[in-house]
């Protein structure tokens, strides 16, 4: 296997916190993840087992957060449900331009829609520890950091 950036032929295997931008969210860290690192250019190739389980765990931490969903989180949750924009509009009982406004941050999703989306993630993924009573719906001023760690092949929120 060759480094895709510099074509160097060998990698070092190591463990480090990995900023998981590939999920579409900017604020997800995979804690102590096994990675392959190019000693020449520093290019990192993450070794992510059980990606489906990771995305389930991520959906779970997102819907348990106690402030309004951000546009990128809405996109992530919609995709985790396997829905197109059209499916999403149909299931949310709204139209596609509305979905586009939420996903581009033109408007904040109102509380009933936010709760409905979380509820659908819950019923789709059979999540049981869901504390919607704690949600205050303050508009978040900073990105909420999500940290996930693999333990015995299950992805959990890191301590
Ligand atoms: Zn390289």
PDB file of C-alpha atoms in Angstrom, residues 46-123:
ATOM      1  CA  UNK A  46      -7.819   6.168   9.714  1.00  0.00           C
ATOM      2  CA  UNK A  47      -8.692   2.544  10.466  1.00  0.00           C
ATOM      3  CA  UNK A  48     -12.340   2.780  11.421  1.00  0.00           C
ATOM      4  CA  UNK A  49     -14.023  -0.502  12.297  1.00  0.00           C
ATOM      5  CA  UNK A  50     -17.808  -0.831  12.447  1.00  0.00           C
ATOM      6  CA  UNK A  51     -18.644   2.420  10.658  1.00  0.00           C
ATOM      7  CA  UNK A  52     -22.350   1.665  10.805  1.00  0.00           C
ATOM      8  CA  UNK A  53     -22.112   1.323  14.588  1.00  0.00           C
ATOM      9  CA  UNK A  54     -20.089   4.536  14.734  1.00  0.00           C
ATOM     10  CA  UNK A  55     -22.752   6.446  12.814  1.00  0.00           C
ATOM     11  CA  UNK A  56     -25.474   5.019  15.046  1.00  0.00           C
ATOM     12  CA  UNK A  57     -23.527   6.155  18.120  1.00  0.00           C
ATOM     13  CA  UNK A  58     -23.013   9.567  16.587  1.00  0.00           C
ATOM     14  CA  UNK A  59     -26.721   9.936  15.788  1.00  0.00           C
ATOM     15  CA  UNK A  60     -27.403   8.998  19.418  1.00  0.00           C
ATOM     16  CA  UNK A  61     -25.087  11.652  20.878  1.00  0.00           C
ATOM     17  CA  UNK A  62     -26.498  14.253  18.494  1.00  0.00           C
ATOM     18  CA  UNK A  63     -30.115  13.670  19.497  1.00  0.00           C
ATOM     19  CA  UNK A  64     -29.153  13.701  23.174  1.00  0.00           C
ATOM     20  CA  UNK A  65     -27.598  17.134  23.014  1.00  0.00           C
ATOM     21  CA  UNK A  66     -29.546  19.802  24.829  1.00  0.00           C
ATOM     22  CA  UNK A  67     -29.557  22.588  22.283  1.00  0.00           C
ATOM     23  CA  UNK A  68     -31.037  23.061  18.834  1.00  0.00           C
ATOM     24  CA  UNK A  69     -29.766  20.923  15.965  1.00  0.00           C
ATOM     25  CA  UNK A  70     -27.316  22.640  13.610  1.00  0.00           C
ATOM     26  CA  UNK A  71     -27.669  22.476   9.805  1.00  0.00           C
ATOM     27  CA  UNK A  72     -24.879  19.899   9.438  1.00  0.00           C
ATOM     28  CA  UNK A  73     -26.387  17.777  12.215  1.00  0.00           C
ATOM     29  CA  UNK A  74     -29.747  17.862  10.447  1.00  0.00           C
ATOM     30  CA  UNK A  75     -28.066  16.652   7.245  1.00  0.00           C
ATOM     31  CA  UNK A  76     -26.231  13.928   9.174  1.00  0.00           C
ATOM     32  CA  UNK A  77     -29.433  12.697  10.852  1.00  0.00           C
ATOM     33  CA  UNK A  78     -31.370  12.731   7.586  1.00  0.00           C
ATOM     34  CA  UNK A  79     -28.662  10.631   5.929  1.00  0.00           C
ATOM     35  CA  UNK A  80     -28.512   8.299   8.928  1.00  0.00           C
ATOM     36  CA  UNK A  81     -32.195   7.620   8.267  1.00  0.00           C
ATOM     37  CA  UNK A  82     -31.354   6.870   4.625  1.00  0.00           C
ATOM     38  CA  UNK A  83     -33.570   9.687   3.370  1.00  0.00           C
ATOM     39  CA  UNK A  84     -33.303  11.957   0.362  1.00  0.00           C
ATOM     40  CA  UNK A  85     -34.435  15.572   0.688  1.00  0.00           C
ATOM     41  CA  UNK A  86     -37.788  14.516  -0.767  1.00  0.00           C
ATOM     42  CA  UNK A  87     -38.193  11.655   1.728  1.00  0.00           C
ATOM     43  CA  UNK A  88     -37.276  14.035   4.507  1.00  0.00           C
ATOM     44  CA  UNK A  89     -39.859  16.637   3.436  1.00  0.00           C
ATOM     45  CA  UNK A  90     -42.542  13.948   3.215  1.00  0.00           C
ATOM     46  CA  UNK A  91     -41.750  12.492   6.634  1.00  0.00           C
ATOM     47  CA  UNK A  92     -41.509  15.922   8.259  1.00  0.00           C
ATOM     48  CA  UNK A  93     -44.774  17.053   6.638  1.00  0.00           C
ATOM     49  CA  UNK A  94     -43.186  20.076   5.015  1.00  0.00           C
ATOM     50  CA  UNK A  95     -41.948  20.989   1.541  1.00  0.00           C
ATOM     51  CA  UNK A  96     -38.496  20.652  -0.009  1.00  0.00           C
ATOM     52  CA  UNK A  97     -37.606  24.364   0.099  1.00  0.00           C
ATOM     53  CA  UNK A  98     -38.160  24.191   3.866  1.00  0.00           C
ATOM     54  CA  UNK A  99     -35.720  21.255   4.126  1.00  0.00           C
ATOM     55  CA  UNK A 100     -33.192  23.212   2.103  1.00  0.00           C
ATOM     56  CA  UNK A 101     -33.514  26.214   4.435  1.00  0.00           C
ATOM     57  CA  UNK A 102     -32.852  24.021   7.491  1.00  0.00           C
ATOM     58  CA  UNK A 103     -29.907  22.264   5.894  1.00  0.00           C
ATOM     59  CA  UNK A 104     -28.286  25.495   4.709  1.00  0.00           C
ATOM     60  CA  UNK A 105     -28.890  27.346   7.951  1.00  0.00           C
ATOM     61  CA  UNK A 106     -31.211  29.936   6.401  1.00  0.00           C
ATOM     62  CA  UNK A 107     -33.648  29.273   9.257  1.00  0.00           C
ATOM     63  CA  UNK A 108     -33.299  27.413  12.557  1.00  0.00           C
ATOM     64  CA  UNK A 109     -35.460  24.331  12.783  1.00  0.00           C
ATOM     65  CA  UNK A 110     -38.364  25.097  15.126  1.00  0.00           C
ATOM     66  CA  UNK A 111     -38.802  23.039  18.260  1.00  0.00           C
ATOM     67  CA  UNK A 112     -41.645  20.760  17.055  1.00  0.00           C
ATOM     68  CA  UNK A 113     -39.735  19.826  13.902  1.00  0.00           C
ATOM     69  CA  UNK A 114     -36.520  19.347  15.881  1.00  0.00           C
ATOM     70  CA  UNK A 115     -38.319  16.998  18.278  1.00  0.00           C
ATOM     71  CA  UNK A 116     -40.002  15.152  15.421  1.00  0.00           C
ATOM     72  CA  UNK A 117     -36.653  14.528  13.724  1.00  0.00           C
ATOM     73  CA  UNK A 118     -35.089  13.288  16.972  1.00  0.00           C
ATOM     74  CA  UNK A 119     -38.119  11.077  17.533  1.00  0.00           C
ATOM     75  CA  UNK A 120     -37.762   9.557  14.078  1.00  0.00           C
ATOM     76  CA  UNK A 121     -34.090   8.841  14.672  1.00  0.00           C
ATOM     77  CA  UNK A 122     -35.079   7.186  17.948  1.00  0.00           C
ATOM     78  CA  UNK A 123     -37.740   5.007  16.377  1.00  0.00           C
TER      79      UNK A 123
END
